[in-house]
Amino acid sequence: MKRIGMFVWNPFTNDARVLRECTALVEAGHRVDLYCLNDGTLPEVECPMSGFRVIRIDRTPPFARWLPFFRKRKKRTLVIGVMGALLAPWLIPVMLVLFLLMRSRFIRYALYNSFGILRMTRAARKHDYDVMHANDVNTLPQAIGAARGAQIVYDSHEVQTDRTGYGSMQGKLERWLLHFVNQTIVENDTRADYHQKLYGMRPSVLHNYPFYEPIIPQPRPLREELALAPDEPILLYQGGIQEGR
């Protein structure tokens, strides 16, 4: 039996690939802890019927909880900030951070993610694992930081150099972090070929097969339900909705 710490950068509510990986590892006799994000509505620790443990991490900075209050009272916040700077100079960095958080979405995003990465790493370091499994490049730093001698598996679900919001910087980060990785896996041969072309090493392929479930197709009158004409095309899209897809 191996102890496996797995990381994913979402609240883990409908991630089919990660669910199947966790259940397959449990079925093989291993112990799995899955570290993911906490969106504030789900349990911090959860043990699904599948037999692995889910640990959700809050990435909200402590002082960011005051943002809604300050946003509603911008003029009052400015006055308080000036008075605070005059009376207590040590408050200047705090007020500056709050001001930047209110004004810049990018800074909020970066700060929240930084707290998430640090807290996820710290939580995993409290336990001893034989294997660290990082899903995508945004959890690879956590796996490396919490490894403490454990083997590191990098599971790349996407082409990290060409996914929405990513670019050359993520490619450079991925290239550097791969020096700490023991095994890389991707979900099809096309991505494995591309990875080999980029980095000179071919990862293993782990296809994305869901649970087998016998299904008897049941017809559904979509056109009647949606009041569509008989010749109106219907496009079915499955997957996350985001820019670029």
PDB file of C-alpha atoms in Angstrom:
ATOM      1  CA  MET A   1       0.000   0.000   0.000  1.00  0.00           C
ATOM      2  CA  LYS A   2       1.210   3.480  -0.885  1.00  0.00           C
ATOM      3  CA  ARG A   3       0.140   6.752   0.701  1.00  0.00           C
ATOM      4  CA  ILE A   4      -0.744   9.232  -2.033  1.00  0.00           C
ATOM      5  CA  GLY A   5      -1.294  12.960  -1.743  1.00  0.00           C
ATOM      6  CA  MET A   6      -3.156  14.326  -4.768  1.00  0.00           C
ATOM      7  CA  PHE A   7      -3.749  17.969  -5.696  1.00  0.00           C
ATOM      8  CA  VAL A   8      -6.339  19.603  -7.950  1.00  0.00           C
ATOM      9  CA  TRP A   9      -7.077  23.325  -8.428  1.00  0.00           C
ATOM     10  CA  ASN A  10     -10.882  23.250  -8.147  1.00  0.00           C
ATOM     11  CA  PRO A  11     -13.456  22.510  -5.392  1.00  0.00           C
ATOM     12  CA  PHE A  12     -13.772  18.914  -6.664  1.00  0.00           C
ATOM     13  CA  THR A  13     -17.474  18.749  -7.364  1.00  0.00           C
ATOM     14  CA  ASN A  14     -17.558  17.249 -10.874  1.00  0.00           C
ATOM     15  CA  ASP A  15     -13.990  16.429 -11.945  1.00  0.00           C
ATOM     16  CA  ALA A  16     -14.510  13.029 -13.571  1.00  0.00           C
ATOM     17  CA  ARG A  17     -10.851  12.298 -14.352  1.00  0.00           C
ATOM     18  CA  VAL A  18      -9.615  13.048 -10.839  1.00  0.00           C
ATOM     19  CA  LEU A  19     -12.495  11.060  -9.315  1.00  0.00           C
ATOM     20  CA  ARG A  20     -11.658   8.029 -11.445  1.00  0.00           C
ATOM     21  CA  GLU A  21      -7.958   8.277 -10.595  1.00  0.00           C
ATOM     22  CA  CYS A  22      -8.708   8.414  -6.872  1.00  0.00           C
ATOM     23  CA  THR A  23     -11.136   5.503  -6.982  1.00  0.00           C
ATOM     24  CA  ALA A  24      -8.777   3.402  -9.128  1.00  0.00           C
ATOM     25  CA  LEU A  25      -5.967   3.961  -6.626  1.00  0.00           C
ATOM     26  CA  VAL A  26      -8.234   3.027  -3.713  1.00  0.00           C
ATOM     27  CA  GLU A  27      -9.379  -0.090  -5.583  1.00  0.00           C
ATOM     28  CA  ALA A  28      -5.709  -1.033  -5.968  1.00  0.00           C
ATOM     29  CA  GLY A  29      -5.277  -0.875  -2.183  1.00  0.00           C
ATOM     30  CA  HIS A  30      -3.672   2.555  -1.777  1.00  0.00           C
ATOM     31  CA  ARG A  31      -4.609   5.373   0.603  1.00  0.00           C
ATOM     32  CA  VAL A  32      -5.459   8.687  -1.082  1.00  0.00           C
ATOM     33  CA  ASP A  33      -5.838  12.229   0.265  1.00  0.00           C
ATOM     34  CA  LEU A  34      -7.103  14.724  -2.302  1.00  0.00           C
ATOM     35  CA  TYR A  35      -6.291  18.397  -1.654  1.00  0.00           C
ATOM     36  CA  CYS A  36      -8.547  20.847  -3.467  1.00  0.00           C
ATOM     37  CA  LEU A  37     -10.037  24.338  -3.089  1.00  0.00           C
ATOM     38  CA  ASN A  38     -12.816  25.395  -0.756  1.00  0.00           C
ATOM     39  CA  ASP A  39     -15.422  27.698  -2.300  1.00  0.00           C
ATOM     40  CA  GLY A  40     -17.044  28.295   1.086  1.00  0.00           C
ATOM     41  CA  THR A  41     -20.093  26.052   0.594  1.00  0.00           C
ATOM     42  CA  LEU A  42     -18.572  22.567   0.832  1.00  0.00           C
ATOM     43  CA  PRO A  43     -17.195  20.560   3.805  1.00  0.00           C
ATOM     44  CA  GLU A  44     -13.537  21.192   4.663  1.00  0.00           C
ATOM     45  CA  VAL A  45     -12.950  17.443   5.032  1.00  0.00           C
ATOM     46  CA  GLU A  46     -15.058  14.871   3.245  1.00  0.00           C
ATOM     47  CA  CYS A  47     -14.809  11.109   2.861  1.00  0.00           C
ATOM     48  CA  PRO A  48     -16.865   9.972  -0.143  1.00  0.00           C
ATOM     49  CA  MET A  49     -18.204   6.435  -0.385  1.00  0.00           C
ATOM     50  CA  SER A  50     -15.354   5.761  -2.836  1.00  0.00           C
ATOM     51  CA  GLY A  51     -12.909   5.470   0.079  1.00  0.00           C
ATOM     52  CA  PHE A  52     -10.552   8.430  -0.287  1.00  0.00           C
ATOM     53  CA  ARG A  53     -10.388  11.632   1.744  1.00  0.00           C
ATOM     54  CA  VAL A  54     -11.089  15.103   0.314  1.00  0.00           C
ATOM     55  CA  ILE A  55      -9.389  18.052   2.051  1.00  0.00           C
ATOM     56  CA  ARG A  56     -10.547  21.482   0.888  1.00  0.00           C
ATOM     57  CA  ILE A  57      -8.304  24.513   1.337  1.00  0.00           C
ATOM     58  CA  ASP A  58      -9.538  28.096   1.726  1.00  0.00           C
ATOM     59  CA  ARG A  59      -7.403  30.524  -0.297  1.00  0.00           C
ATOM     60  CA  THR A  60      -8.963  33.759   1.001  1.00  0.00           C
ATOM     61  CA  PRO A  61      -6.350  36.094   2.577  1.00  0.00           C
ATOM     62  CA  PRO A  62      -7.359  37.071   6.143  1.00  0.00           C
ATOM     63  CA  PHE A  63      -7.637  40.800   5.439  1.00  0.00           C
ATOM     64  CA  ALA A  64      -9.511  40.238   2.145  1.00  0.00           C
ATOM     65  CA  ARG A  65     -12.654  39.423   4.139  1.00  0.00           C
ATOM     66  CA  TRP A  66     -12.961  43.151   4.769  1.00  0.00           C
ATOM     67  CA  LEU A  67     -13.047  44.018   1.063  1.00  0.00           C
ATOM     68  CA  PRO A  68     -16.867  44.162   0.726  1.00  0.00           C
ATOM     69  CA  PHE A  69     -17.009  46.547   3.693  1.00  0.00           C
ATOM     70  CA  PHE A  70     -14.333  48.875   2.269  1.00  0.00           C
ATOM     71  CA  ARG A  71     -15.803  48.827  -1.238  1.00  0.00           C
ATOM     72  CA  LYS A  72     -19.109  50.181   0.025  1.00  0.00           C
ATOM     73  CA  ARG A  73     -17.351  52.951   1.967  1.00  0.00           C
ATOM     74  CA  LYS A  74     -14.562  54.127  -0.316  1.00  0.00           C
ATOM     75  CA  LYS A  75     -14.443  57.733   0.922  1.00  0.00           C
ATOM     76  CA  ARG A  76     -14.497  56.651   4.554  1.00  0.00           C
ATOM     77  CA  THR A  77     -11.780  54.083   3.809  1.00  0.00           C
ATOM     78  CA  LEU A  78      -9.588  56.812   2.296  1.00  0.00           C
ATOM     79  CA  VAL A  79      -9.993  59.041   5.363  1.00  0.00           C
ATOM     80  CA  ILE A  80      -9.300  56.149   7.736  1.00  0.00           C
ATOM     81  CA  GLY A  81      -6.247  55.198   5.676  1.00  0.00           C
ATOM     82  CA  VAL A  82      -4.759  58.710   5.801  1.00  0.00           C
ATOM     83  CA  MET A  83      -5.415  59.043   9.538  1.00  0.00           C
ATOM     84  CA  GLY A  84      -4.036  55.598  10.174  1.00  0.00           C
ATOM     85  CA  ALA A  85      -0.872  56.382   8.205  1.00  0.00           C
ATOM     86  CA  LEU A  86      -0.346  59.536  10.290  1.00  0.00           C
ATOM     87  CA  LEU A  87      -1.028  57.920  13.647  1.00  0.00           C
ATOM     88  CA  ALA A  88       0.399  54.447  13.006  1.00  0.00           C
ATOM     89  CA  PRO A  89       2.894  54.241  10.093  1.00  0.00           C
ATOM     90  CA  TRP A  90       2.924  50.443  10.325  1.00  0.00           C
ATOM     91  CA  LEU A  91      -0.611  50.478   8.887  1.00  0.00           C
ATOM     92  CA  ILE A  92       0.636  51.914   5.589  1.00  0.00           C
ATOM     93  CA  PRO A  93       1.502  48.508   4.003  1.00  0.00           C
ATOM     94  CA  VAL A  94      -1.861  47.073   5.103  1.00  0.00           C
ATOM     95  CA  MET A  95      -3.824  49.983   3.624  1.00  0.00           C
ATOM     96  CA  LEU A  96      -1.742  49.836   0.446  1.00  0.00           C
ATOM     97  CA  VAL A  97      -2.539  46.143   0.002  1.00  0.00           C
ATOM     98  CA  LEU A  98      -6.249  46.777   0.580  1.00  0.00           C
ATOM     99  CA  PHE A  99      -6.206  49.632  -1.934  1.00  0.00           C
ATOM    100  CA  LEU A 100      -4.498  47.466  -4.562  1.00  0.00           C
ATOM    101  CA  LEU A 101      -6.930  44.617  -3.907  1.00  0.00           C
ATOM    102  CA  MET A 102      -9.870  46.956  -4.464  1.00  0.00           C
ATOM    103  CA  ARG A 103      -8.413  48.434  -7.643  1.00  0.00           C
ATOM    104  CA  SER A 104      -6.733  45.500  -9.377  1.00  0.00           C
ATOM    105  CA  ARG A 105      -8.389  42.228 -10.297  1.00  0.00           C
ATOM    106  CA  PHE A 106      -5.011  40.780 -11.314  1.00  0.00           C
ATOM    107  CA  ILE A 107      -3.503  41.494  -7.886  1.00  0.00           C
ATOM    108  CA  ARG A 108      -6.540  39.940  -6.160  1.00  0.00           C
ATOM    109  CA  TYR A 109      -6.197  36.858  -8.354  1.00  0.00           C
ATOM    110  CA  ALA A 110      -2.462  36.554  -7.693  1.00  0.00           C
ATOM    111  CA  LEU A 111      -2.809  37.079  -3.942  1.00  0.00           C
ATOM    112  CA  TYR A 112      -5.667  34.599  -3.529  1.00  0.00           C
ATOM    113  CA  ASN A 113      -3.777  31.984  -5.535  1.00  0.00           C
ATOM    114  CA  SER A 114      -0.583  32.573  -3.544  1.00  0.00           C
ATOM    115  CA  PHE A 115      -2.426  31.962  -0.281  1.00  0.00           C
ATOM    116  CA  GLY A 116      -4.052  28.870  -1.781  1.00  0.00           C
ATOM    117  CA  ILE A 117      -0.721  27.421  -2.919  1.00  0.00           C
ATOM    118  CA  LEU A 118       0.958  28.072   0.443  1.00  0.00           C
ATOM    119  CA  ARG A 119      -1.921  26.688   2.516  1.00  0.00           C
ATOM    120  CA  MET A 120      -2.304  23.613   0.322  1.00  0.00           C
ATOM    121  CA  THR A 121       1.441  22.915   0.567  1.00  0.00           C
ATOM    122  CA  ARG A 122       1.482  23.429   4.337  1.00  0.00           C
ATOM    123  CA  ALA A 123      -1.531  21.142   4.844  1.00  0.00           C
ATOM    124  CA  ALA A 124       0.045  18.332   2.816  1.00  0.00           C
ATOM    125  CA  ARG A 125       3.432  18.670   4.557  1.00  0.00           C
ATOM    126  CA  LYS A 126       1.790  17.653   7.835  1.00  0.00           C
ATOM    127  CA  HIS A 127       1.463  14.096   6.487  1.00  0.00           C
ATOM    128  CA  ASP A 128       3.882  11.502   5.148  1.00  0.00           C
ATOM    129  CA  TYR A 129       3.242  10.370   1.576  1.00  0.00           C
ATOM    130  CA  ASP A 130       4.996   7.997  -0.785  1.00  0.00           C
ATOM    131  CA  VAL A 131       3.669   9.712  -3.924  1.00  0.00           C
ATOM    132  CA  MET A 132       2.581  13.275  -4.709  1.00  0.00           C
ATOM    133  CA  HIS A 133       0.190  13.503  -7.658  1.00  0.00           C
ATOM    134  CA  ALA A 134      -0.253  16.964  -9.222  1.00  0.00           C
ATOM    135  CA  ASN A 135      -3.147  17.535 -11.604  1.00  0.00           C
ATOM    136  CA  ASP A 136      -2.045  20.267 -14.045  1.00  0.00           C
ATOM    137  CA  VAL A 137       0.797  22.739 -13.697  1.00  0.00           C
ATOM    138  CA  ASN A 138      -1.091  24.932 -11.211  1.00  0.00           C
ATOM    139  CA  THR A 139      -0.730  22.255  -8.506  1.00  0.00           C
ATOM    140  CA  LEU A 140       2.787  21.097  -9.378  1.00  0.00           C
ATOM    141  CA  PRO A 141       4.459  23.646  -7.018  1.00  0.00           C
ATOM    142  CA  GLN A 142       2.355  22.288  -4.145  1.00  0.00           C
ATOM    143  CA  ALA A 143       3.340  18.703  -4.896  1.00  0.00           C
ATOM    144  CA  ILE A 144       7.020  19.626  -5.099  1.00  0.00           C
ATOM    145  CA  GLY A 145       6.915  21.789  -1.978  1.00  0.00           C
ATOM    146  CA  ALA A 146       5.190  19.108   0.100  1.00  0.00           C
ATOM    147  CA  ALA A 147       7.066  16.079  -1.277  1.00  0.00           C
ATOM    148  CA  ARG A 148       9.740  15.629   1.414  1.00  0.00           C
ATOM    149  CA  GLY A 149      11.304  12.777  -0.544  1.00  0.00           C
ATOM    150  CA  ALA A 150       8.101  11.394  -2.057  1.00  0.00           C
ATOM    151  CA  GLN A 151       7.905  10.501  -5.747  1.00  0.00           C
ATOM    152  CA  ILE A 152       6.221  13.226  -7.828  1.00  0.00           C
ATOM    153  CA  VAL A 153       3.729  12.403 -10.580  1.00  0.00           C
ATOM    154  CA  TYR A 154       2.693  15.217 -12.911  1.00  0.00           C
ATOM    155  CA  ASP A 155      -0.685  14.633 -14.560  1.00  0.00           C
ATOM    156  CA  SER A 156      -1.162  17.227 -17.312  1.00  0.00           C
ATOM    157  CA  HIS A 157      -4.827  17.377 -18.333  1.00  0.00           C
ATOM    158  CA  GLU A 158      -4.283  20.182 -20.846  1.00  0.00           C
ATOM    159  CA  VAL A 159      -1.589  21.536 -23.148  1.00  0.00           C
ATOM    160  CA  GLN A 160      -0.299  23.987 -20.545  1.00  0.00           C
ATOM    161  CA  THR A 161       1.364  26.299 -23.081  1.00  0.00           C
ATOM    162  CA  ASP A 162      -1.881  26.876 -24.978  1.00  0.00           C
ATOM    163  CA  ARG A 163      -4.824  26.808 -22.579  1.00  0.00           C
ATOM    164  CA  THR A 164      -7.072  29.755 -21.783  1.00  0.00           C
ATOM    165  CA  GLY A 165      -5.148  32.447 -19.915  1.00  0.00           C
ATOM    166  CA  TYR A 166      -1.835  30.598 -20.266  1.00  0.00           C
ATOM    167  CA  GLY A 167       1.125  31.264 -22.526  1.00  0.00           C
ATOM    168  CA  SER A 168       4.902  31.272 -22.740  1.00  0.00           C
ATOM    169  CA  MET A 169       5.321  32.059 -19.024  1.00  0.00           C
ATOM    170  CA  GLN A 170       3.446  28.906 -18.015  1.00  0.00           C
ATOM    171  CA  GLY A 171       5.513  26.967 -20.541  1.00  0.00           C
ATOM    172  CA  LYS A 172       8.751  28.204 -18.963  1.00  0.00           C
ATOM    173  CA  LEU A 173       7.418  27.383 -15.514  1.00  0.00           C
ATOM    174  CA  GLU A 174       6.413  23.891 -16.635  1.00  0.00           C
ATOM    175  CA  ARG A 175       9.838  23.288 -18.203  1.00  0.00           C
ATOM    176  CA  TRP A 176      11.601  24.269 -14.962  1.00  0.00           C
ATOM    177  CA  LEU A 177       9.287  22.307 -12.654  1.00  0.00           C
ATOM    178  CA  LEU A 178       9.700  19.146 -14.742  1.00  0.00           C
ATOM    179  CA  HIS A 179      13.228  18.852 -13.320  1.00  0.00           C
ATOM    180  CA  PHE A 180      11.636  17.786 -10.019  1.00  0.00           C
ATOM    181  CA  VAL A 181       9.155  15.325 -11.545  1.00  0.00           C
ATOM    182  CA  ASN A 182       9.619  11.541 -11.517  1.00  0.00           C
ATOM    183  CA  GLN A 183       6.793  10.624 -13.892  1.00  0.00           C
ATOM    184  CA  THR A 184       4.556  12.601 -16.262  1.00  0.00           C
ATOM    185  CA  ILE A 185       1.220  11.387 -17.622  1.00  0.00           C
ATOM    186  CA  VAL A 186      -1.153  12.911 -20.192  1.00  0.00           C
ATOM    187  CA  GLU A 187      -4.545  11.785 -21.436  1.00  0.00           C
ATOM    188  CA  ASN A 188      -3.886  10.993 -25.114  1.00  0.00           C
ATOM    189  CA  ASP A 189      -1.104  10.232 -27.592  1.00  0.00           C
ATOM    190  CA  THR A 190      -1.407  13.569 -29.402  1.00  0.00           C
ATOM    191  CA  ARG A 191      -0.558  15.458 -26.230  1.00  0.00           C
ATOM    192  CA  ALA A 192       2.194  12.990 -25.432  1.00  0.00           C
ATOM    193  CA  ASP A 193       3.767  13.670 -28.848  1.00  0.00           C
ATOM    194  CA  TYR A 194       3.512  17.419 -28.308  1.00  0.00           C
ATOM    195  CA  HIS A 195       5.035  17.164 -24.820  1.00  0.00           C
ATOM    196  CA  GLN A 196       7.930  15.163 -26.242  1.00  0.00           C
ATOM    197  CA  LYS A 197       8.465  17.762 -28.966  1.00  0.00           C
ATOM    198  CA  LEU A 198       8.584  20.553 -26.366  1.00  0.00           C
ATOM    199  CA  TYR A 199      10.663  18.932 -23.650  1.00  0.00           C
ATOM    200  CA  GLY A 200      12.404  15.931 -25.237  1.00  0.00           C
ATOM    201  CA  MET A 201      10.665  13.359 -23.041  1.00  0.00           C
ATOM    202  CA  ARG A 202       7.556  11.349 -23.776  1.00  0.00           C
ATOM    203  CA  PRO A 203       5.048  11.017 -20.909  1.00  0.00           C
ATOM    204  CA  SER A 204       2.917   7.975 -20.232  1.00  0.00           C
ATOM    205  CA  VAL A 205      -0.649   8.026 -21.568  1.00  0.00           C
ATOM    206  CA  LEU A 206      -3.571   7.522 -19.194  1.00  0.00           C
ATOM    207  CA  HIS A 207      -6.823   7.674 -21.138  1.00  0.00           C
ATOM    208  CA  ASN A 208      -9.806   9.452 -19.644  1.00  0.00           C
ATOM    209  CA  TYR A 209     -12.351   6.634 -19.285  1.00  0.00           C
ATOM    210  CA  PRO A 210     -15.329   7.171 -16.973  1.00  0.00           C
ATOM    211  CA  PHE A 211     -16.998   4.510 -14.828  1.00  0.00           C
ATOM    212  CA  TYR A 212     -18.688   1.804 -16.866  1.00  0.00           C
ATOM    213  CA  GLU A 213     -22.428   2.029 -16.497  1.00  0.00           C
ATOM    214  CA  PRO A 214     -24.915   0.177 -18.706  1.00  0.00           C
ATOM    215  CA  ILE A 215     -27.366   2.696 -20.111  1.00  0.00           C
ATOM    216  CA  ILE A 216     -30.610   2.078 -21.981  1.00  0.00           C
ATOM    217  CA  PRO A 217     -31.122   5.103 -24.262  1.00  0.00           C
ATOM    218  CA  GLN A 218     -34.363   6.938 -23.626  1.00  0.00           C
ATOM    219  CA  PRO A 219     -35.619   9.307 -26.338  1.00  0.00           C
ATOM    220  CA  ARG A 220     -36.355  12.844 -25.213  1.00  0.00           C
ATOM    221  CA  PRO A 221     -38.406  15.353 -27.253  1.00  0.00           C
ATOM    222  CA  LEU A 222     -35.924  18.225 -27.032  1.00  0.00           C
ATOM    223  CA  ARG A 223     -37.446  20.127 -29.924  1.00  0.00           C
ATOM    224  CA  GLU A 224     -40.842  20.110 -28.251  1.00  0.00           C
ATOM    225  CA  GLU A 225     -39.398  21.080 -24.849  1.00  0.00           C
ATOM    226  CA  LEU A 226     -37.417  23.969 -26.349  1.00  0.00           C
ATOM    227  CA  ALA A 227     -40.036  24.916 -28.964  1.00  0.00           C
ATOM    228  CA  LEU A 228     -37.552  24.429 -31.820  1.00  0.00           C
ATOM    229  CA  ALA A 229     -38.432  24.029 -35.473  1.00  0.00           C
ATOM    230  CA  PRO A 230     -37.851  20.562 -36.985  1.00  0.00           C
ATOM    231  CA  ASP A 231     -34.951  21.878 -39.117  1.00  0.00           C
ATOM    232  CA  GLU A 232     -33.287  23.909 -36.310  1.00  0.00           C
ATOM    233  CA  PRO A 233     -29.762  22.551 -35.613  1.00  0.00           C
ATOM    234  CA  ILE A 234     -28.967  21.459 -32.037  1.00  0.00           C
ATOM    235  CA  LEU A 235     -25.387  21.708 -30.747  1.00  0.00           C
ATOM    236  CA  LEU A 236     -24.503  19.715 -27.624  1.00  0.00           C
ATOM    237  CA  TYR A 237     -21.494  21.001 -25.677  1.00  0.00           C
ATOM    238  CA  GLN A 238     -20.011  19.023 -22.784  1.00  0.00           C
ATOM    239  CA  GLY A 239     -17.305  20.493 -20.584  1.00  0.00           C
ATOM    240  CA  GLY A 240     -16.436  23.637 -18.685  1.00  0.00           C
ATOM    241  CA  ILE A 241     -17.593  26.893 -20.237  1.00  0.00           C
ATOM    242  CA  GLN A 242     -14.730  29.375 -20.471  1.00  0.00           C
ATOM    243  CA  GLU A 243     -13.194  31.851 -22.859  1.00  0.00           C
ATOM    244  CA  GLY A 244     -11.582  30.214 -25.882  1.00  0.00           C
ATOM    245  CA  ARG A 245     -13.761  27.111 -25.901  1.00  0.00           C
TER     246      ARG A 245
END
